[in-house]
Amino acid sequence: MAGFIQKGVKNILQKNPNDIVFLSSIRTPVTRAKKGGLKDAYPEELLSIVLKATLDKNPNLDPNRIQDVAVGSVLQELSGAKAGRMAQNHAGYPSTVAFHTINRQCSSGLAAITNIAHAIAVGSIDVGIGGGMESMTRNYASRAIPTTLWPELKESPDKDARDCIMPMGLTSENVAERYGINRADQDAFAARSHQKAAKAQEEGLFDAEIVPVRTRWRDLEDPENVPEKEITVTKDDGIRPTATAESMAKLKPAFKADGSSTAGNSSQVSDGAAATLMMRRSTAAELGLTSSIIGKWSGTQVVGCHPDEMGIGPALAIPKLLDYKGISKDDVGIWEINEAFASQSLYCVRKLGIDEDKVNPKGGAIALGHPLGATGARQLATLMPEMEREGQQLGVISMCIGTGMGMASLIVRE
């Protein structure tokens, strides 16, 4: 695989037969858990919809040519392995197409895309799909903390071992306290996320990446007497167009009485799914699909950090990625950095010295939501059309990861 690594902007932008290219990258709307348009949908239902839409968007691809599908799934029973396989078959994929799920917490969708990329790079497969699914409405009862655990781990002499089950909100507070990220800056960052997302939604900038979802809806106010109805969900519904730093400042701390992380400056608990069709460039040429190529995967790096400040992960993974690819931060046109919390997002942007105007230009998880298993794949679906709109050639996707990690991928537009 080392022979496929292209270093330096000039080499990265060259088109080579062994490139791992994207032909489509799509997602469902991301909606609020318990309250939003997809609250009554199943995660595998959302997966089936984006998998079918992937076939529909690529009518000249014989589904029999797809060899493997990898899907990020964090909270679902059995990590969604059996339900996901059922959803894939239900979407019209031949039984010869293999399937597996991946759980690397918040990076699972990006990890799935990376796994498919690696399989193509080493010649194991020629065509595959990477994506993610999550219904936090249905599967967030444990708050992503194990309900059954070897008791000795909870009392381990190793602090990092104990801290792996620290609530994410407390890790956010640690980052804010240790690195001087004040409440006012967090609230202002959160408000900007909503304002950017609202503007993008109003201008139709999400339309190309979103697949409408026809699903069921039960009334929360009177579920016994109001009959279930069918609805079509077409837009993200967590965006608050009227959000301001002043309105954010009115919210109480969510995780510590004297803390600075609130429901407003933290990512939303959400439902959604996403999928990306990938293949080797030479395979696309063989199948007459070269004109359908929208971009390529250029590399991924992952790194560990202390679990009690897991939010700093992107500040560690991104430099590792830039070094791995032989580029500088100035070569990157757009940064999709997951907004798990405003505290850690601000820390990473400041630590890396990134121009904040290039970060999440259509808003991030504070406004759009963070369906854990799907987020990395959602970020790619959001990034590709924005790179085209802005005329940018290189983009980076990155996120922090529960238990203490960071991941970052370099994406190239064509």
mmCIF file of N, CA and C in Angstrom, residues 33 59 216 327 340:
data_model
loop_
_atom_site.group_PDB
_atom_site.id
_atom_site.type_symbol
_atom_site.label_atom_id
_atom_site.label_comp_id
_atom_site.label_asym_id
_atom_site.label_seq_id
_atom_site.Cartn_x
_atom_site.Cartn_y
_atom_site.Cartn_z
ATOM 1 N N ALA A 33 -32.893 13.894 17.891
ATOM 2 C CA ALA A 33 -33.347 12.687 18.572
ATOM 3 C C ALA A 33 -34.545 13.008 19.454
ATOM 4 N N PRO A 59 -26.858 4.740 -11.954
ATOM 5 C CA PRO A 59 -27.621 3.736 -12.708
ATOM 6 C C PRO A 59 -26.775 2.921 -13.683
ATOM 7 N N ARG A 216 -42.435 7.028 9.064
ATOM 8 C CA ARG A 216 -43.601 7.168 9.945
ATOM 9 C C ARG A 216 -43.375 8.282 10.968
ATOM 10 N N ILE A 327 2.051 17.961 3.113
ATOM 11 C CA ILE A 327 1.422 19.246 2.800
ATOM 12 C C ILE A 327 1.378 20.100 4.059
ATOM 13 N N ALA A 340 -18.032 18.368 18.296
ATOM 14 C CA ALA A 340 -18.559 17.622 19.436
ATOM 15 C C ALA A 340 -18.951 18.595 20.536
#
